Short mmCIF file of C-alpha atoms and ligand atoms in Angstrom, two decimals:
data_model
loop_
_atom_site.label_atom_id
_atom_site.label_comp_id
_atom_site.label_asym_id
_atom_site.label_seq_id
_atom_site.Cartn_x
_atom_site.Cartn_y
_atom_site.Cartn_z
CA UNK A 1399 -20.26 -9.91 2.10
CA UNK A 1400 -17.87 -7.33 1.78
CA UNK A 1401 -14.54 -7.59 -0.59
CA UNK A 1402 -11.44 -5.17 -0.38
CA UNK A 1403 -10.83 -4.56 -4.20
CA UNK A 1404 -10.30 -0.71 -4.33
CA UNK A 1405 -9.22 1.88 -1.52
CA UNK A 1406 -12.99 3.60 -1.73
CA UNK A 1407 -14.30 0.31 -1.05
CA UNK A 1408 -14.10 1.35 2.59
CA UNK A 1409 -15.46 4.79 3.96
CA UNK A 1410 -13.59 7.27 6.09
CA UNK A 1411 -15.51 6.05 8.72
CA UNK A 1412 -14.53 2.79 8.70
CA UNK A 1413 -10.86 3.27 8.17
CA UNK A 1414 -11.37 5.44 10.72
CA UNK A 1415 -12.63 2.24 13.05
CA UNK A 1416 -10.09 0.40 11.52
CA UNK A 1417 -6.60 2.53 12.15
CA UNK A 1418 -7.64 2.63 16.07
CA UNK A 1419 -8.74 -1.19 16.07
CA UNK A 1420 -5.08 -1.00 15.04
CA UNK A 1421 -3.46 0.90 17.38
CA UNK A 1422 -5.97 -1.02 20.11
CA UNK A 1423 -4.30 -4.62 18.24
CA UNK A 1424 -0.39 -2.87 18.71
CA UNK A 1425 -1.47 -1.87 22.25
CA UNK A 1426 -3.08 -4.85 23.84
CA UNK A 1427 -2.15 -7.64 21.35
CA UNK A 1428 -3.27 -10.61 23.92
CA UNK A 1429 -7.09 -9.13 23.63
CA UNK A 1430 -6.92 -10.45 19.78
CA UNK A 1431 -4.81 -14.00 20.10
CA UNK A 1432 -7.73 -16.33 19.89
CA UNK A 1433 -10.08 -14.36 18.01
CA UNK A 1434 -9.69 -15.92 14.77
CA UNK A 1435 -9.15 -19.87 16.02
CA UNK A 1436 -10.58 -21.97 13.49
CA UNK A 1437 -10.60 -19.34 10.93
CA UNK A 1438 -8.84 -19.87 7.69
CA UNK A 1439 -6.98 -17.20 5.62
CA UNK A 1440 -5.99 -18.45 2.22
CA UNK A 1441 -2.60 -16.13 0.23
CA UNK A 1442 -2.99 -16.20 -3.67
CA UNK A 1443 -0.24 -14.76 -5.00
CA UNK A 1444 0.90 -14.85 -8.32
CA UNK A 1445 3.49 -12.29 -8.00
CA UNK A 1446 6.38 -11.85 -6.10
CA UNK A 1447 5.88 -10.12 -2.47
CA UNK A 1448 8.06 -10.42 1.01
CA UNK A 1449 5.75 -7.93 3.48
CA UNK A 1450 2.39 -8.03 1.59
CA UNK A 1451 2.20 -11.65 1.86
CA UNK A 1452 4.04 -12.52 5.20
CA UNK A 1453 2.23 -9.52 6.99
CA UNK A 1454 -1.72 -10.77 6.12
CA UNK A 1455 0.36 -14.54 7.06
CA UNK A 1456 1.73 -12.90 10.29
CA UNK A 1457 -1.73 -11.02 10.65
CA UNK A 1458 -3.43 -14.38 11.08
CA UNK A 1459 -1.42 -16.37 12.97
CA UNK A 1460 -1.53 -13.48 15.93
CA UNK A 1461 -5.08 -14.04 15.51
CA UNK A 1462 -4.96 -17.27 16.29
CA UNK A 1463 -6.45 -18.08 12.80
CA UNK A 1464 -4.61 -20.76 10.32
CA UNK A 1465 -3.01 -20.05 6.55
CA UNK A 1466 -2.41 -21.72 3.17
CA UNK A 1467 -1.84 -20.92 -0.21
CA UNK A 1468 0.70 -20.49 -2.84
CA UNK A 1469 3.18 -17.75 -3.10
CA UNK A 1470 4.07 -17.57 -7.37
CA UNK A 1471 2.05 -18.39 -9.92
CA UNK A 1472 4.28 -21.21 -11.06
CA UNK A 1473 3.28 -23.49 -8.18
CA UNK A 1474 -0.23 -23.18 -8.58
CA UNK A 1475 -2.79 -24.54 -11.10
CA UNK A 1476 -2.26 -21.01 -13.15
CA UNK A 1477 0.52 -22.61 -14.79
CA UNK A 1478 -1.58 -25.03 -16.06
CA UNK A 1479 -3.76 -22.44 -17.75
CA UNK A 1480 -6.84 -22.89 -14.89
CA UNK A 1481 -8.74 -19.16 -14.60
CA UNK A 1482 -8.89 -17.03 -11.26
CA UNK A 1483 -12.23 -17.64 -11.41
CA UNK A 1484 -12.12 -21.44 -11.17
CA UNK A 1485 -9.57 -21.54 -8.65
CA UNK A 1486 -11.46 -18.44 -6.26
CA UNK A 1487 -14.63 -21.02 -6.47
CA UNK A 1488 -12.38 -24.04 -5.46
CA UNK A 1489 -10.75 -21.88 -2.62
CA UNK A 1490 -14.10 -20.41 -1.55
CA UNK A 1491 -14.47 -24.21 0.36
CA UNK A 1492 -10.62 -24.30 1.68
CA UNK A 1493 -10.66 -20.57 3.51
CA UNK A 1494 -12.81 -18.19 4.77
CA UNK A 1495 -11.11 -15.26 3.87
CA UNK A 1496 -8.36 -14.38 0.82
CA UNK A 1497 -5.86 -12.09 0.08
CA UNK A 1498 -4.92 -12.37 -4.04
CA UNK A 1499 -1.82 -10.54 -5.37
CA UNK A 1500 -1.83 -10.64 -9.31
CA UNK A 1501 -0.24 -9.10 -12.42
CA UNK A 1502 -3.51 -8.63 -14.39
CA UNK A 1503 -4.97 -5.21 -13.69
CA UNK A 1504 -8.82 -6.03 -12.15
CA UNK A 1505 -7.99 -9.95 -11.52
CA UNK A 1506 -8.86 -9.85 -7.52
CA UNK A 1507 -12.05 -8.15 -9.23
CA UNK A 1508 -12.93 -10.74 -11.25
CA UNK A 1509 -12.62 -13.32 -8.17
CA UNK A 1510 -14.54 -11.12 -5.55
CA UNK A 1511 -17.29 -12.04 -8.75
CA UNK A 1512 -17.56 -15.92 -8.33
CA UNK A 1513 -15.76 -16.07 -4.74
CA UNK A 1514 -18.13 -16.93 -1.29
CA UNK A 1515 -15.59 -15.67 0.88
CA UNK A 1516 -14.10 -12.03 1.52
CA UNK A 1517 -11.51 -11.21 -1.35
CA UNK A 1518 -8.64 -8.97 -0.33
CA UNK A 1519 -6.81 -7.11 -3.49
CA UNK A 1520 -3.06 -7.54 -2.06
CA UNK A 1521 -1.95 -5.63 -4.96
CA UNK A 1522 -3.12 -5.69 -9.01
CA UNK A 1523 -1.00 -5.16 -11.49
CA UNK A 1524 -0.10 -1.16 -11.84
CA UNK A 1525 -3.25 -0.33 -10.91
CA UNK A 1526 -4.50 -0.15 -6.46
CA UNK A 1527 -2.95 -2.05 -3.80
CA UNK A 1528 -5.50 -0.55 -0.81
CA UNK A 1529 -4.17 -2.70 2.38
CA UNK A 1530 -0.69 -1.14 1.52
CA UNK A 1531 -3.03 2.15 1.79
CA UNK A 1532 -4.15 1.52 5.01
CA UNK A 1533 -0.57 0.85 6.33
CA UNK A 1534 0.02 3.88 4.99
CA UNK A 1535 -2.49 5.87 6.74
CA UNK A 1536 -1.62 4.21 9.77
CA UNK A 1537 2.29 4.93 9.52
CA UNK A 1538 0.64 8.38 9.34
CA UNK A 1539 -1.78 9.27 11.50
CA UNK A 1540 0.45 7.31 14.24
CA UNK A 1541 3.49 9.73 13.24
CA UNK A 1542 2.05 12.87 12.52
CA UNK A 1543 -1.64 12.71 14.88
CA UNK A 1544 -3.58 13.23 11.72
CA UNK A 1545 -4.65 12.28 8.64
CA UNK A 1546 -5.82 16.28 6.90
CA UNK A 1547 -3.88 19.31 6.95
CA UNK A 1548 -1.01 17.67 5.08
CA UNK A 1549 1.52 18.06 2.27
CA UNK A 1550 2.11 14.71 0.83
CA UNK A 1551 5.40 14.54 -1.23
CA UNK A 1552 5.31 11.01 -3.95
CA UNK A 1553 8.50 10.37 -5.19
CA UNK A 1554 9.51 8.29 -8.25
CA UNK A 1555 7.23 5.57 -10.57
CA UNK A 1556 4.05 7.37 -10.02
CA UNK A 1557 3.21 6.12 -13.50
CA UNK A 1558 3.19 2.06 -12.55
CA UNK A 1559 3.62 2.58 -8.60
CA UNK A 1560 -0.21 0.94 -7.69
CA UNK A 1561 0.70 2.13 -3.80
CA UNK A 1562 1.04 5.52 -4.94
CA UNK A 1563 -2.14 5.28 -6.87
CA UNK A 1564 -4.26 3.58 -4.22
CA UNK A 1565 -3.03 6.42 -1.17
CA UNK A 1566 -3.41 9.13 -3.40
CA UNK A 1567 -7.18 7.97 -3.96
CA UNK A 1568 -7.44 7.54 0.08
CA UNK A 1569 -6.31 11.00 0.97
CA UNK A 1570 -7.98 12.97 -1.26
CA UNK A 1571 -11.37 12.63 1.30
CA UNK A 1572 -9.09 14.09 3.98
CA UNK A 1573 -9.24 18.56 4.56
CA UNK A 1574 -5.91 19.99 3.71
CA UNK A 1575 -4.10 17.22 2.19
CA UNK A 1576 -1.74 19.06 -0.98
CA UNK A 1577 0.19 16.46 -3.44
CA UNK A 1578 3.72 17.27 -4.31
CA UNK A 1579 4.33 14.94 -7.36
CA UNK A 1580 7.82 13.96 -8.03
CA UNK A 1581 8.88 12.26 -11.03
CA UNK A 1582 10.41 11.79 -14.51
CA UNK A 1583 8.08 13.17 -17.44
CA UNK A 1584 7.76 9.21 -18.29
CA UNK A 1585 6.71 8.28 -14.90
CA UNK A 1586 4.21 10.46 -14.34
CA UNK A 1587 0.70 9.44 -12.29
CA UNK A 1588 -1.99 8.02 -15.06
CA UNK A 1589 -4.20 10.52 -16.28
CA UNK A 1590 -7.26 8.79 -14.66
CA UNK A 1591 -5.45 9.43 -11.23
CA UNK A 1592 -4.79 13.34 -12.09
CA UNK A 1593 -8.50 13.52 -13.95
CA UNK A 1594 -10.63 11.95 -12.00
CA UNK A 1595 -9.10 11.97 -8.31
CA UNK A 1596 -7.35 15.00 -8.05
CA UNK A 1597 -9.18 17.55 -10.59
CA UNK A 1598 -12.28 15.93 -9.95
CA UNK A 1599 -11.92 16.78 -6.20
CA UNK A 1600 -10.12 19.85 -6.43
CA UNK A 1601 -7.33 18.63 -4.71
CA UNK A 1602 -4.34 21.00 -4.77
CA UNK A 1603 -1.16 19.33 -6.47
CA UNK A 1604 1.84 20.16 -8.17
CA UNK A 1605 4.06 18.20 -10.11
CA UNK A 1606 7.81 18.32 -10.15
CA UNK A 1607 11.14 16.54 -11.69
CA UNK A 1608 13.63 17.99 -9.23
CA UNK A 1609 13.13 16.45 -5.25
CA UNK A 1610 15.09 19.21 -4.55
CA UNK A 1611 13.36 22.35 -4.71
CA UNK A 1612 10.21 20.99 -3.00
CA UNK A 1613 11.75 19.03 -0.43
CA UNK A 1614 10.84 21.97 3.46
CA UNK A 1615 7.88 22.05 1.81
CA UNK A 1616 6.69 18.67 2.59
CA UNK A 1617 5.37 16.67 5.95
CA UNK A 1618 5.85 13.00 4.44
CA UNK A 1619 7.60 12.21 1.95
CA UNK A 1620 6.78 8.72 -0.06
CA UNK A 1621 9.76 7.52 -1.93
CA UNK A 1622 9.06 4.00 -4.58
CA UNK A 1623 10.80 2.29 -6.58
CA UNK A 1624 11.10 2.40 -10.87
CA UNK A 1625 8.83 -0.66 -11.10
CA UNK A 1626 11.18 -2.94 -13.46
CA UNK A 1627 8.39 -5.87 -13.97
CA UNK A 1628 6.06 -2.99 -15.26
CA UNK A 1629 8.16 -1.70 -17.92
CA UNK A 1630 8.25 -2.72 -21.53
CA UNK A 1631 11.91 -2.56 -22.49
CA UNK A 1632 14.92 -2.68 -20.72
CA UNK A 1633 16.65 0.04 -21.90
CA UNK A 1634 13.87 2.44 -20.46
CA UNK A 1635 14.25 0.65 -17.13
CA UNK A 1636 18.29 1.18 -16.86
CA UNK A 1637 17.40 4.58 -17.95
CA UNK A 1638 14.98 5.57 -14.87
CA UNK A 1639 15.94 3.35 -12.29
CA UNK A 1640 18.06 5.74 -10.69
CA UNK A 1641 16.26 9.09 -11.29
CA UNK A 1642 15.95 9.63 -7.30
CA UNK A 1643 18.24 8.64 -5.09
CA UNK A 1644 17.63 10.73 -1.07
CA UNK A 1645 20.86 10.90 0.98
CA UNK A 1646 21.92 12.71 3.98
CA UNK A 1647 22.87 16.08 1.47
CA UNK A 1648 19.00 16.66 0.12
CA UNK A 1649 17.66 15.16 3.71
CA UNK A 1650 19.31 18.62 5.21
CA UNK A 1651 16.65 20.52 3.26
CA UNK A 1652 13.48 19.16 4.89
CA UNK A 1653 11.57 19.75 7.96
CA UNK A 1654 12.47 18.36 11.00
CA UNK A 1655 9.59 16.68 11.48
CA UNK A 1656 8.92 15.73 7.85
CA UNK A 1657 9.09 11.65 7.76
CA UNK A 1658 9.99 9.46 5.23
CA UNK A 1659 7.85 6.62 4.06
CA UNK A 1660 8.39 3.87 1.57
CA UNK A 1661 6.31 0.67 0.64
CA UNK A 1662 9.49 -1.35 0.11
CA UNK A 1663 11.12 -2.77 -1.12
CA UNK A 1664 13.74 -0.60 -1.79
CA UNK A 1665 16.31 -0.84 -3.94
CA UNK A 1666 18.52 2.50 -4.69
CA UNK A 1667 16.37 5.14 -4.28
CA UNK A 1668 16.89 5.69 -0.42
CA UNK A 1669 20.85 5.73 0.95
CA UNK A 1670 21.18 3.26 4.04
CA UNK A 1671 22.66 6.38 5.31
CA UNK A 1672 19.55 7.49 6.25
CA UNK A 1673 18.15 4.50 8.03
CA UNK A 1674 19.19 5.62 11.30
CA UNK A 1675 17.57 9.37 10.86
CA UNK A 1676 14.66 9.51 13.28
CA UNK A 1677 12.51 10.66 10.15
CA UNK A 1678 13.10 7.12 8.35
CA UNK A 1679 10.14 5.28 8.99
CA UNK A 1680 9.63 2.90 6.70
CA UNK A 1681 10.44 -0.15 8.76
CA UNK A 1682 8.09 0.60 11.37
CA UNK A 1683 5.54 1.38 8.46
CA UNK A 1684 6.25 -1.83 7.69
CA UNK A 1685 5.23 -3.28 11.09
CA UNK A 1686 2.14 -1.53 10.90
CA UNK A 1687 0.83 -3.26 7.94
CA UNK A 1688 0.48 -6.33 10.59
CA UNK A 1689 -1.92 -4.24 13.16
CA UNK A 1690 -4.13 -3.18 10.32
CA UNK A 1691 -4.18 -6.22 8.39
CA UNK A 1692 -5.51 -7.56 11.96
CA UNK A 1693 -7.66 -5.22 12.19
CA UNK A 1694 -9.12 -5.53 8.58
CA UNK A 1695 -9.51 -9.24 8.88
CA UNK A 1696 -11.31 -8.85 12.02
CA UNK A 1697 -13.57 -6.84 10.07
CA UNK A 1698 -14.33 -8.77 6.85
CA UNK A 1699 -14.81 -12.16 8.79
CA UNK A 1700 -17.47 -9.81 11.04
CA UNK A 1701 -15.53 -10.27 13.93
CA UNK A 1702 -15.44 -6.95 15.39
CA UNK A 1703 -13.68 -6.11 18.41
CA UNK A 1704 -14.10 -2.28 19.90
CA UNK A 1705 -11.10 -0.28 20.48
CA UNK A 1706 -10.82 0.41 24.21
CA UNK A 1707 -11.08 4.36 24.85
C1 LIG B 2370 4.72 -2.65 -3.22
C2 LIG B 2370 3.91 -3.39 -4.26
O1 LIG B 2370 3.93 -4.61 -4.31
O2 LIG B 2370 3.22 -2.69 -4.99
N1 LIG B 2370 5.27 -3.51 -2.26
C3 LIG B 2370 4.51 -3.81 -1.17
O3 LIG B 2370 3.44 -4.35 -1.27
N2 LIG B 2370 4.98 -3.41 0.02
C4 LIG B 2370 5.71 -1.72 -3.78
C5 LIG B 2370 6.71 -2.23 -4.76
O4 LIG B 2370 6.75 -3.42 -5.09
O5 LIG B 2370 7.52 -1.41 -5.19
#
C-alpha cells in the first residue's frame, strides 16, 4: 500500500501519469463521476485549512466517493489526549483512504505506521505539504507547457513555508529548473532544504532580500505568506509580516509571460490590484488542486483510469 507522506514519495514518472490523469479529469470530468461510489475518504485535520481540506472533500464527491472527518483538533478525540496512532487504527475501519493535516512535524508519518489504508500528508507542521506540490506542478506545466528549463522565483517565509519546501524538493529532478530565493535573513529556507536538496543536486540558486532586482529574471513567481502560527513571538511576526508586498509598480518589471502563483491564503503580500492581471494565477491554481487530488486518489485506492491521448 502506498502512502503520500513526502513529495519523493512519488517518481517523476508517476507525477508524470498523474498531472495528465489531471488534465484528462478537467477535460472529460463525466469519465470519473462514478469511479469512486462506495469509496470512503476520511479528512483529519487538526489545523486550520479552507482549499486543502475542501479540495480532497470536493475531489471525492466528483468521484462519486463519500467523506467524513473532523476539521480542528478541538472536535476530535485529540483534545482528549488520544494519539494519531490510535485514532489512524480506529479510522483505518471507517475509510479507505485519508488525508491528515497536523501541526507536529512527521505526525501523518507516524499514522501511515499503524494505518491499513492510504495516508495522505495534507500538510505537517513547517516541514512538506506534497499534494499542494502537485497542484503546483500542475498550475505549471498547464501554464507554461513544461515542467524543466525554468527559473522559479519563492517569495517570502521560506523558513516555515512547508509548500515552498515540498516544490522546491519536486523540481529539483526537473533539467533547467534555477531557484531565485526571496526572503528576509530570518526567513530563510532550512539548511536541510539548501544542503541536502539544492547543493546536494547541484541545483543552481540564488538567494535575495530585494523582489526587486530579480523580478525579468523569473518565469513563475511563488509568493507565501509570513506563517504567524509558526512563529515564536509576536513581535517577530508584526515585524515580517509585511516584508513583501507585489503591486502593479514591481509587476511592470517582469516578463510578460512570467505568472504568479500562490498557495493561499493570502493575506497582504499580493495587492488585489493584481488579481485581474492575466499573469495572476493563483485562483485557477487553486482549482487545479481538485483535478490532481482526483487524480491522486484514483491512484492510491488502485483505481487507475488512462488518460485518453
Ligand atoms: C498552505 C499551507 O497550509 O501550508 N495552504 C494551503 O494548503 N493551500 C499555505 C499557507 O497556509 O500559507
Amino acid at each position: 500500500m502506498k502512502h503520500i507522506i513526502d513529495p519523493l514519495d512519488l517518481s517523476v514518472d508517476e507525477i508524470t501519469e498523474l498531472l495528465d490523469v489531471a488534465d484528462d479529469i478537467e477535460n472529460n470530468p463525466k469519465k470519473y463521476a462514478e469511479i469512486c461510489r462506495g469509496k470512503k475518504l476520511a479528512t483529519l485535520f487538526y489545523e486550520p485549512s479552507t482549499r486543502t481540506r475542501l479540495s480532497f472533500e470536493a475531489a471525492m464527491l466528483n468521484l462519486g466517493g463519500s467523506i467524513l472527518g473532523f476539521s480542528s483538533a478541538d472536535s476530535s478525540s485529540a483534545s482528549k489526549g488520544e494519539s494519531v496512532a490510535d485514532t489512524i487504527r480506529v479510522i483505518s475501519g471507517y475509510a479507505d483512504i485519508c488525508a491528515m493535516r497536523h501541526p507536529k512535524e512527521g505526525a501523518p508519518k507516524v499514522a501511515s505506521e499503524y494505518a491499513t489504508i492510504p495516508v495522505i500528508n495534507a500538510g505537517d507542521g513547517g516541514h512538506q505539504h506534497p499534494t499542494q506540490t502537485l497542484t503546483d506542478l500542475l498550475t505549471i506545466r498547464s501554464l507554461k507547457g513544461r515542467l524543466d528549463d525554468l527559473t522559479i522565483g519563492l517569495c517570502g517565509d521560506l523558513k516555515f513555508g512547508r509548500t515552498v519546501h515540498s516544490l522546491i524538493k519536486s523540481l529539483s529532478r526537473y533539467k533547467g529548473i534555477r531557484f531565485v530565493l526571496i526572503a528576509p535573513e530570518e526567513l530563510r529556507i532550512p539548511d536541510y532544504i539548501r544542503e541536502e536538496v539544492l547543493r546536494a543536486n547541484n541545483i543552481p540558486f540564488v538567494e535575495v532580500e530585494k523582489m526587486e532586482e530579480v523580478m525579468p529574471e523569473l518565469d513563475i513567481l511563488y509568493m507565501t505568506r509570513v506563517q504567524r502560527e509558526r512563529f515564536f513571538n509576536e513581535e517577530d511576526y508584526v515585524r515580517l509580516k509585511d516584508s513583501y508586498i507585489l503591486d502593479m509598480q514591481k509587476l511592470r518589471a517582469a516578463k510578460p509571460d512570467m505568472f504568479i502563483l500562490h498557495p493561499l491564503p493570502r493575506v497582504n503580500e499580493i495587492s488585489t490590484e493584481i488579481d485581474n492581471d492575466p499573469r495572476a494565477a493563483y485562483f485557477r491554481q487553486a482549482q487545479y488542486g481538485v483535478y490532481v487530488r482526483m487524480a491522486l486518489i484514483l491512484k492510491l485506492l488502485e483505481l487507475e483510469v488512462k488518460a485518453d491521448d
